[in-house]
CSV table of C-alpha atoms in Angstrom, one decimal:
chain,number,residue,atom,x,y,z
A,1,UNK,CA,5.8,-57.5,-44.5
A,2,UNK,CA,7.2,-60.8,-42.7
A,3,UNK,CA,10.2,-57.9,-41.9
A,4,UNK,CA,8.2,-55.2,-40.5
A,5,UNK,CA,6.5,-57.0,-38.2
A,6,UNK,CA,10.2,-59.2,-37.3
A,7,UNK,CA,11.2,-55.9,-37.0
A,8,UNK,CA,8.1,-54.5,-34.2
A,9,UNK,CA,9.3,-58.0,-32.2
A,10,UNK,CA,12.9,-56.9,-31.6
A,11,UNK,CA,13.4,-56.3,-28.0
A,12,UNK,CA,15.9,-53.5,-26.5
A,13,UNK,CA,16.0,-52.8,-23.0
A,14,UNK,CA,13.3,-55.2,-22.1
A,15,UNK,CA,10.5,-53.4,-24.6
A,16,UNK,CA,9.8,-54.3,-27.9
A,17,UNK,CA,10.1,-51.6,-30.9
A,18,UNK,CA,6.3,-52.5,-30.7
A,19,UNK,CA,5.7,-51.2,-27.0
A,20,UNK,CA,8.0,-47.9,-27.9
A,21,UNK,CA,5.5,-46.7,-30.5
A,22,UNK,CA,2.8,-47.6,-28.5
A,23,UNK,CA,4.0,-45.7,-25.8
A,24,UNK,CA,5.5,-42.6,-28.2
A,25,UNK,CA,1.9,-42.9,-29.8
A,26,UNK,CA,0.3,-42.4,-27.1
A,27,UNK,CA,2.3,-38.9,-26.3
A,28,UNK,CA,1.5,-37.5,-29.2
A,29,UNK,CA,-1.8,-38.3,-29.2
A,30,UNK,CA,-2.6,-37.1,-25.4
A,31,UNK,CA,-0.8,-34.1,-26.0
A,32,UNK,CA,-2.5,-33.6,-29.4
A,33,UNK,CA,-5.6,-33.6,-27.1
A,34,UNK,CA,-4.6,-31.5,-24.5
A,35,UNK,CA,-3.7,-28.9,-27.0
A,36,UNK,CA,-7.2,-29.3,-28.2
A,37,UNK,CA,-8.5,-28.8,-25.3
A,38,UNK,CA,-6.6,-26.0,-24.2
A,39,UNK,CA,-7.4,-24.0,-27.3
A,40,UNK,CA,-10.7,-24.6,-28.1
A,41,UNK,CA,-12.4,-25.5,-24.7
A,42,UNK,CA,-10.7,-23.1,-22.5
A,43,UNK,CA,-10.9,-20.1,-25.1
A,44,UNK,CA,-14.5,-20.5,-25.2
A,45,UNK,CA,-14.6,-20.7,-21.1
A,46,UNK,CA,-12.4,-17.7,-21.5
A,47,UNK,CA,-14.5,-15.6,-23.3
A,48,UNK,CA,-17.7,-16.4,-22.1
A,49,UNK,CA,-16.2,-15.5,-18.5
A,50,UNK,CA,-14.6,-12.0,-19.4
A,51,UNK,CA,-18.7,-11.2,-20.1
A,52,UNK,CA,-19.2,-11.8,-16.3
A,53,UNK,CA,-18.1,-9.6,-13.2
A,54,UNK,CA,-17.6,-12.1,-10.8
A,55,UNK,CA,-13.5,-12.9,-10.6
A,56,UNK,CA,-13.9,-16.5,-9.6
A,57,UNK,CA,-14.6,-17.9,-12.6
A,58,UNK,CA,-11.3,-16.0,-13.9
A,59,UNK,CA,-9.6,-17.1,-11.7
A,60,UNK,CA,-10.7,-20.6,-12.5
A,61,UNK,CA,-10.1,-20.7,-16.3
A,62,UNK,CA,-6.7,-19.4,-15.1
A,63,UNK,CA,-5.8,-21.7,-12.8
A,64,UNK,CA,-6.7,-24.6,-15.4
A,65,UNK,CA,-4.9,-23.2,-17.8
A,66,UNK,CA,-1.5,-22.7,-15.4
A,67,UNK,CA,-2.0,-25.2,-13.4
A,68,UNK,CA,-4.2,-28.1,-15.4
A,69,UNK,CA,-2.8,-28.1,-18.5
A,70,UNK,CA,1.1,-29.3,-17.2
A,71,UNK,CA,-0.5,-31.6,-14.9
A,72,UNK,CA,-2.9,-33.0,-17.8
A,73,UNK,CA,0.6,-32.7,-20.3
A,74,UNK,CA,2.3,-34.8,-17.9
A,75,UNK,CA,-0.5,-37.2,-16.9
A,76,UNK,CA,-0.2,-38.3,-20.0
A,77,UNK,CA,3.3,-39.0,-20.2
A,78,UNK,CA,3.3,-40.8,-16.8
A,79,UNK,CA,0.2,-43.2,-17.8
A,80,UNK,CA,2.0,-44.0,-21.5
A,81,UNK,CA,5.0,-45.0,-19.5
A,82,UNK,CA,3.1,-47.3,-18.2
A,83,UNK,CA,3.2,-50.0,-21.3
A,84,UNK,CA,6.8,-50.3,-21.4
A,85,UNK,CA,8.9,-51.8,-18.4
A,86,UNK,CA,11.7,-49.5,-16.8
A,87,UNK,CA,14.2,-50.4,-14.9
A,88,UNK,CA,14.7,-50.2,-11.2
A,89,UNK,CA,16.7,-46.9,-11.8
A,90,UNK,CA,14.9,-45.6,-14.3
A,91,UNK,CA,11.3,-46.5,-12.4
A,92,UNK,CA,12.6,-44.5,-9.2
A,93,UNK,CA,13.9,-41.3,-11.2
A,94,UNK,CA,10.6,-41.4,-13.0
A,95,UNK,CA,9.0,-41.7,-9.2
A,96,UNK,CA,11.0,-39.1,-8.2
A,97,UNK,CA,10.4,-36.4,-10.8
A,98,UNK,CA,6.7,-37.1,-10.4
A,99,UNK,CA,6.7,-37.0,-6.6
A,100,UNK,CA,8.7,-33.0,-7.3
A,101,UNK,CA,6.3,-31.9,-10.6
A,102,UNK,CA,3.5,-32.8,-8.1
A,103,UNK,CA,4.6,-30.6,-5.1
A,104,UNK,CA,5.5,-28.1,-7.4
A,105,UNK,CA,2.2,-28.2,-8.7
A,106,UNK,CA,0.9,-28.3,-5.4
A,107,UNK,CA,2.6,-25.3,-3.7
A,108,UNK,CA,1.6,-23.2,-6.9
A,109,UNK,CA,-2.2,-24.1,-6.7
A,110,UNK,CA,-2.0,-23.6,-2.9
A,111,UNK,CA,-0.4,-19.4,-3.2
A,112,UNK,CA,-2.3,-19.3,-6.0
A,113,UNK,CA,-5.5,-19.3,-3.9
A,114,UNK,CA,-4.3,-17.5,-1.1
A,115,UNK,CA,-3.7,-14.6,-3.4
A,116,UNK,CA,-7.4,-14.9,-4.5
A,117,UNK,CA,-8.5,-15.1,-1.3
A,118,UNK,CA,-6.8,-11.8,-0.2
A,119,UNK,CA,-7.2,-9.9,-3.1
A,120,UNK,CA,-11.1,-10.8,-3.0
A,121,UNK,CA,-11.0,-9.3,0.6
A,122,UNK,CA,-8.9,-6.1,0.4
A,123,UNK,CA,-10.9,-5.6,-2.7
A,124,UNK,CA,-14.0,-4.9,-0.8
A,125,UNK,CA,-12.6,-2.7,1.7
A,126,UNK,CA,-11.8,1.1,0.8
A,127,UNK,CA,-9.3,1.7,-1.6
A,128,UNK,CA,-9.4,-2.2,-2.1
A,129,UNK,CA,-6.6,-1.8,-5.3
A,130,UNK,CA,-4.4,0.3,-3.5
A,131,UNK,CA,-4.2,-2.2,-0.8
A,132,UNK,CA,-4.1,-5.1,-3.3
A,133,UNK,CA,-0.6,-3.4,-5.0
A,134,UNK,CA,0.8,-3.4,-1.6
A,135,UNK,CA,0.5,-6.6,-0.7
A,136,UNK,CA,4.0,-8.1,-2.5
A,137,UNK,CA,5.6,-8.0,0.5
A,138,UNK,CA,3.2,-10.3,2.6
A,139,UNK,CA,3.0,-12.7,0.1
A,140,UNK,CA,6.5,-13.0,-0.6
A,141,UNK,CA,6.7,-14.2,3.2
A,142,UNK,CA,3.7,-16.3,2.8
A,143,UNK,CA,5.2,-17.9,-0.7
A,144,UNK,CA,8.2,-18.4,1.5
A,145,UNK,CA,6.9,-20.5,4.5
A,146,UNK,CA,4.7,-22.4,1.7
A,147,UNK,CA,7.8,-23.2,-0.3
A,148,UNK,CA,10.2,-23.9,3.0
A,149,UNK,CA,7.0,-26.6,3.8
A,150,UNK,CA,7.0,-28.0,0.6
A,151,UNK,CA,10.3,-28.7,0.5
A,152,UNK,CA,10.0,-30.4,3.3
A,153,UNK,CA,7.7,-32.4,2.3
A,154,UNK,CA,9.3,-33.0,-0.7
A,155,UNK,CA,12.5,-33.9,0.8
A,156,UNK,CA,10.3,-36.6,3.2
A,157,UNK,CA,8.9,-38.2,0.7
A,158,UNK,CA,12.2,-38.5,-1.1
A,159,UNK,CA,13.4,-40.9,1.7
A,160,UNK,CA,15.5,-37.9,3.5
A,161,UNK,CA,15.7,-37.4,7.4
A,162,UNK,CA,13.6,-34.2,7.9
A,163,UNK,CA,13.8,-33.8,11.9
A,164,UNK,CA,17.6,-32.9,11.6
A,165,UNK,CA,17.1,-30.6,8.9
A,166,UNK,CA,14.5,-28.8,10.7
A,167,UNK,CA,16.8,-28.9,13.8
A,168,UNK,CA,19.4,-27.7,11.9
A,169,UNK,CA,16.5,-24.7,10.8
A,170,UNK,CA,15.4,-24.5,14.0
A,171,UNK,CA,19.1,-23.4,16.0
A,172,UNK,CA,20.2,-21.5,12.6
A,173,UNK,CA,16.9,-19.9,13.0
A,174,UNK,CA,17.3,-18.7,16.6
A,175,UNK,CA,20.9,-17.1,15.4
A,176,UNK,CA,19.3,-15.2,12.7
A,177,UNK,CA,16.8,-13.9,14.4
A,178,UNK,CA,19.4,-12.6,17.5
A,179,UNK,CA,21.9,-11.1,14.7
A,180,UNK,CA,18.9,-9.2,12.6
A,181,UNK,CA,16.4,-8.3,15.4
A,182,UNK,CA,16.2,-4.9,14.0
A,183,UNK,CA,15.4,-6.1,10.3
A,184,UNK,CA,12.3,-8.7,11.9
A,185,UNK,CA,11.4,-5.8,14.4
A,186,UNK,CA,11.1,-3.6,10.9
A,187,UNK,CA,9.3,-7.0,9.0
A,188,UNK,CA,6.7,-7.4,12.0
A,189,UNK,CA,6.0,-3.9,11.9
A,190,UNK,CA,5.8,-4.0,8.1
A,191,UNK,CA,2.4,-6.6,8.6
A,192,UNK,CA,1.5,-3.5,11.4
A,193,UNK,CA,1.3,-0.8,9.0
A,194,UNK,CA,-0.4,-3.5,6.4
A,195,UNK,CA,-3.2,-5.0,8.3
A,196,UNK,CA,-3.3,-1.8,10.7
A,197,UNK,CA,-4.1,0.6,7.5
A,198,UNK,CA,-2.5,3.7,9.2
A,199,UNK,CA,-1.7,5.0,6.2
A,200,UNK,CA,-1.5,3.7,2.1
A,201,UNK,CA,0.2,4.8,-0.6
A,202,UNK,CA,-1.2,7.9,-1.8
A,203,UNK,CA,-1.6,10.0,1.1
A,204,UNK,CA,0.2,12.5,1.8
A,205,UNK,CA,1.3,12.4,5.9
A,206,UNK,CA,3.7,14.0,7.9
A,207,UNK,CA,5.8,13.0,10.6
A,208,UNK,CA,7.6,14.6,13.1
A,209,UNK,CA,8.9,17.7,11.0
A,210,UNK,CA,9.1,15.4,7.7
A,211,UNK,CA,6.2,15.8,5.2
A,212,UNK,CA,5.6,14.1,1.8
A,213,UNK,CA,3.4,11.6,0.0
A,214,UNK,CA,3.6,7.7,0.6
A,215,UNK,CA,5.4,6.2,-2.5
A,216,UNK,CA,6.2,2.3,-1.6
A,217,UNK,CA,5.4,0.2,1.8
A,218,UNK,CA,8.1,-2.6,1.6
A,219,UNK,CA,8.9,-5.7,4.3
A,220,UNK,CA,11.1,-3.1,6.0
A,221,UNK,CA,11.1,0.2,4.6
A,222,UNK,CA,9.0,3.0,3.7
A,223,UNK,CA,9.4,5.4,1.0
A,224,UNK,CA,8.4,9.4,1.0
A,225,UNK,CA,8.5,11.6,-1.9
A,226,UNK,CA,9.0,15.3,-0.1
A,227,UNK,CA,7.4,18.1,-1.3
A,228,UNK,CA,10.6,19.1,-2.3
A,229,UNK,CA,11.3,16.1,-4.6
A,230,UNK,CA,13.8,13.9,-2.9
A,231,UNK,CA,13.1,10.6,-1.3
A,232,UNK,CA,12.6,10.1,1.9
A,233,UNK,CA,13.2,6.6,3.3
A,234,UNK,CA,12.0,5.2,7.0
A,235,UNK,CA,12.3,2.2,8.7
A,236,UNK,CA,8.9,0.7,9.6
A,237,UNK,CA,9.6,0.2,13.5
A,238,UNK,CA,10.2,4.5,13.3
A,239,UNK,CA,7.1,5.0,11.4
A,240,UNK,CA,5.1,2.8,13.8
A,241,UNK,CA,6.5,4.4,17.1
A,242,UNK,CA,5.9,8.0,15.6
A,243,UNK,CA,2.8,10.1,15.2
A,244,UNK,CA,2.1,10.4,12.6
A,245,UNK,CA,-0.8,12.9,10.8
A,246,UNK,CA,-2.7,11.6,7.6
A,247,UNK,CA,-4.2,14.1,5.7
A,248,UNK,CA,-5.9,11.4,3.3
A,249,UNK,CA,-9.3,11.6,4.7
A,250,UNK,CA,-9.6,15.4,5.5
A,251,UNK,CA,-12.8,16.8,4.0
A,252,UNK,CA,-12.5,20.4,5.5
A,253,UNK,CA,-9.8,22.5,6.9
A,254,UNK,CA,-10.8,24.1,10.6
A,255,UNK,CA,-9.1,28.4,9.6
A,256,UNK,CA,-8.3,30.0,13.0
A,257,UNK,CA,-6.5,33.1,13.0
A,258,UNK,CA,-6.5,36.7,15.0
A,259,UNK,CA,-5.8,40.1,14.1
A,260,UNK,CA,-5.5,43.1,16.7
A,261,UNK,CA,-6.7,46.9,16.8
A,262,UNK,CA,-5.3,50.1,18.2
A,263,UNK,CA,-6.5,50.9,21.5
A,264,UNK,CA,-7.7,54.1,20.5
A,265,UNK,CA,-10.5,52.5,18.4
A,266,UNK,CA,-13.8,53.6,19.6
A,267,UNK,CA,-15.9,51.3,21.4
A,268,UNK,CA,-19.1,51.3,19.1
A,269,UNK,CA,-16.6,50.2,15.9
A,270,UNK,CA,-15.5,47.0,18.0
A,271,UNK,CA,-19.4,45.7,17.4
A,272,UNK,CA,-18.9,46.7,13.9
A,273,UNK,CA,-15.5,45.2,12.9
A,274,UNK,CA,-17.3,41.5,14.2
A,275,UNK,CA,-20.2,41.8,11.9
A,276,UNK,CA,-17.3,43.3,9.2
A,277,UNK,CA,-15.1,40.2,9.7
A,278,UNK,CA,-18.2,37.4,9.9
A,279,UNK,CA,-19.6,39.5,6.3
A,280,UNK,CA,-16.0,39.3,4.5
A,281,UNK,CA,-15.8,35.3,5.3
A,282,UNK,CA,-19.1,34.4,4.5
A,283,UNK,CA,-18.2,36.2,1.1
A,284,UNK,CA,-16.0,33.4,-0.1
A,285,UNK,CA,-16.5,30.4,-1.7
A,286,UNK,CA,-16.2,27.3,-0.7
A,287,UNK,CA,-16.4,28.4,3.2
A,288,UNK,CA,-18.3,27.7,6.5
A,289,UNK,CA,-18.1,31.0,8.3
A,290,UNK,CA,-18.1,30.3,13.0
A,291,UNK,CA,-17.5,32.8,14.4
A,292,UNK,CA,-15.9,36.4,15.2
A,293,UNK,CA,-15.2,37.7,18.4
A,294,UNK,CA,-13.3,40.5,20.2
A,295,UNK,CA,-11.7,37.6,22.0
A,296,UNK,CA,-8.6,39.6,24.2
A,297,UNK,CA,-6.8,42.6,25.4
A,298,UNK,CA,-3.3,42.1,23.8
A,299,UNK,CA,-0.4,43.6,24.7
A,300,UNK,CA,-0.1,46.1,21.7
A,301,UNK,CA,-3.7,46.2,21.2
A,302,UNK,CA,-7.3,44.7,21.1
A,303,UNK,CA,-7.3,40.5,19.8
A,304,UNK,CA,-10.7,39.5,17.1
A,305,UNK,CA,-10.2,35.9,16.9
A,306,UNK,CA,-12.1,34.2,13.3
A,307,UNK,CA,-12.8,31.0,12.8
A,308,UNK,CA,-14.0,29.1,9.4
A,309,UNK,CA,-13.9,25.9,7.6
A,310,UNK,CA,-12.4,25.8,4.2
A,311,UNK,CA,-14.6,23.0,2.6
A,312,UNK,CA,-12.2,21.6,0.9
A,313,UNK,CA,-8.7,19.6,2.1
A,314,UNK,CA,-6.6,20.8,-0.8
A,315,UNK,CA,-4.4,23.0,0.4
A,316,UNK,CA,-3.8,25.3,-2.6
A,317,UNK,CA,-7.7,26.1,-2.6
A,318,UNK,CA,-7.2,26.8,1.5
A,319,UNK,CA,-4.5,29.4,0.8
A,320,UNK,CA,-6.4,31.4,-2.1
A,321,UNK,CA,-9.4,31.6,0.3
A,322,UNK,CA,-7.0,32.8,2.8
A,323,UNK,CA,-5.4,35.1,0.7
A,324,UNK,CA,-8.8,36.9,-0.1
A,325,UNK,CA,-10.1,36.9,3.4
A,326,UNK,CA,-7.0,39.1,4.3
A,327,UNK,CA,-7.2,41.2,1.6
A,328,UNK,CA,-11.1,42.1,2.1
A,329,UNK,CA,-10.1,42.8,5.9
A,330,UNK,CA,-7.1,44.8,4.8
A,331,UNK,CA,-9.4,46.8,2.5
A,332,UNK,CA,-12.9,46.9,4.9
A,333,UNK,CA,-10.3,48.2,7.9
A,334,UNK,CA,-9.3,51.2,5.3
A,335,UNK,CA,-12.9,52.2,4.8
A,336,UNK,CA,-13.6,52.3,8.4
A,337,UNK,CA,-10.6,54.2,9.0
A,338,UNK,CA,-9.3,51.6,12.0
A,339,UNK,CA,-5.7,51.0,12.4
A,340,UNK,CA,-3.9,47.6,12.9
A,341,UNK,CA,-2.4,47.4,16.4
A,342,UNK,CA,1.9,47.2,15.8
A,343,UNK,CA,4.3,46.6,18.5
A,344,UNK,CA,4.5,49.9,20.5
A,345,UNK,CA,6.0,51.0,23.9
A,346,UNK,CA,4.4,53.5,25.9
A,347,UNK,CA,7.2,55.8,28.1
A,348,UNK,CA,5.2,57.9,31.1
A,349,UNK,CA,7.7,60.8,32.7
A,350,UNK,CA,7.1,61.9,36.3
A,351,UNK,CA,8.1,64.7,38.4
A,352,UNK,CA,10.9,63.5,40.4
A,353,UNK,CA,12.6,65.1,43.0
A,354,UNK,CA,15.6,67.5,42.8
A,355,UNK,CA,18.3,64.8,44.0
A,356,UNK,CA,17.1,62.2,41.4
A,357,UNK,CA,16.9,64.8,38.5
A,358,UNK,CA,20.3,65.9,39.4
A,359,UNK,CA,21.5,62.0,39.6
A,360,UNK,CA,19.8,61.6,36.3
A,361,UNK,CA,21.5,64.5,34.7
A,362,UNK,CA,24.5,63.1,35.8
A,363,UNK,CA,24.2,60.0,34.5
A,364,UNK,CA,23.4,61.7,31.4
């Protein structure tokens, strides 16, 4: 007995064998605790929460449970420490790796609740998930600036001189920027199209003579899926200085089209091919008829112009309405025995006089 306690006296590296298990007791037993904790305290917050609909409390158990639990792990080694005495260099590398575990800590928490806070707003707005999954590319820059500060901060409290370092950023900066304007002209417009909404991915836009469905908005490209199938890529800064027609929130399509009749149709069938044309749209299904008018005198004969709404903005469903309208005119114009007007040329002949005629036989 007189030996084990001899033995719990013995002092190595200014700490008796005594103050080691102390300290290595201490560990265990504060880690023992936290694992406790984590399991059965914060499952029980975690289940209680998933009942609710509110996303802060989610977010809360979460962030304990990334964030708390390796600061509470640690805490506990860092206080144990405390019953043995370190050495100058062992004190400041144990200062040291605390001073970067709590940045790191710090700059996690920090993002962390700037994503919530976005994600709580875009998720209010229309098509709040949509905009949520395009969002990597706006936090990536904020994660960046809050890392580049932390860093710094860091590297400040670590006894470094941080005004050259961030002169050094600051005329390194200003070269990058001049040698890749056109990549942070395409990054700026990137937080354009984002907090701008002029289009999302999903809808299907065209530009120019280009036409497809938005697939991915990145920091400094966009991505098209044609209707043909291949990908289409764009630069932000071209998307953002084109025109660009979104066809996400049609609800109807406007249908404006003319036909034309021989000018040999008789004048009390004009009246008649109106009411003909304004009964064969209302026919269809789903359709807002407008109107039907004798509108023109063409060049090869006389112009009905019809307009109707498809009520509906998919365009297969626009084209099979189509397709029957013109098809019930096709068949209505048979029964009421009126031709379409084609392209025709009229030739009128004179009596011309006996030198012309002779002229024009010779040139025969």
């Amino acid at each position: 007995m007189n030996f084990n306690l001899d033995f719990l006296q013995r002092v190595y590296w200014r700490n008796t064998v005594q103050d080691y298990l102390i300290t290595l007791g201490i560990i265990l037993l504060g880690l023992a605790l936290v694992r406790v904790f984590k399991k059965f305290v914060l499952g029980q917050l975690r289940r209680w929460t998933s009942r609710t609909k509110s996303h802060l409390d989610d977010y809360l158990v979460d962030s304990m449970e990334r964030f708390g639990i390796p600061a509470l792990s640690f805490a506990v080694i860092y206080f144990a420490l405390d019953f043995i005495r370190l050495s100058r260099k062992v004190d400041k590398i144990v200062t040291m790796i605390t001073t970067i575990i709590i940045t790191i800590l710090i700059i996690r928490i920090l993002s962390s609740t700037i994503l919530l806070v976005l994600q709580a707003n875009l998720r209010k707005q229309q098509q709040g998930e949509e905009k949520v999954k395009q969002m990597g590319g706006l936090m990536l820059i904020i994660n960046s600036v809050i890392w580049i500060l932390g860093i710094l901060f860091l590297m400040d409290n670590l006894g470094y001189n941080v005004s050259t370092i961030i002169t050094g950023l600051g005329i390194g900066g200003i070269a990058i920027a001049l040698a890749a304007q056109n990549i942070l002209g395409d990054v700026f417009n990137y937080f354009v199209i984002f907090f701008d909404r002029p289009f999302e991915v999903g809808d299907f836009i065209i530009i120019d003579t280009k036409m497809g469905v938005v697939d991915y908005i990145g920091l400094k490209t966009t991505r098209i899926k044609s209707l043909s199938g291949e990908m289409l890529v764009f630069a932000n800064s071209d998307l953002t200085g084109s025109r660009i027609h979104n066809y996400k929130n049609m609800q109807q399509r406007r249908v404006l089209f003319k036909i034309q009749v021989n000018y040999s149709t008789p004048p009390e069938k004009l009246t008649q091919i109106s009411a003909m044309l304004k009964q064969v749209v209302e026919e269809q299904s789903p359709v807002r008829f407008d109107r039907a008018h004798f509108s023109n005198y063409g060049a090869y004969g006389l112009e009905f112009e019809i307009v109707y709404f498809v009520l509906d903005a998919d365009y297969t469903v626009y084209m099979n309405v189509h397709q029957r309208v013109n098809i019930r005119i096709y068949e209505e114009m048979q029964k009421m025995d009126v031709a379409f007007a084609l392209p025709t040329q009229h030739l009128f002949l004179a009596n011309l006089n006996n030198e012309t005629e002779s002229s024009l036989v010779g040139l025969k």
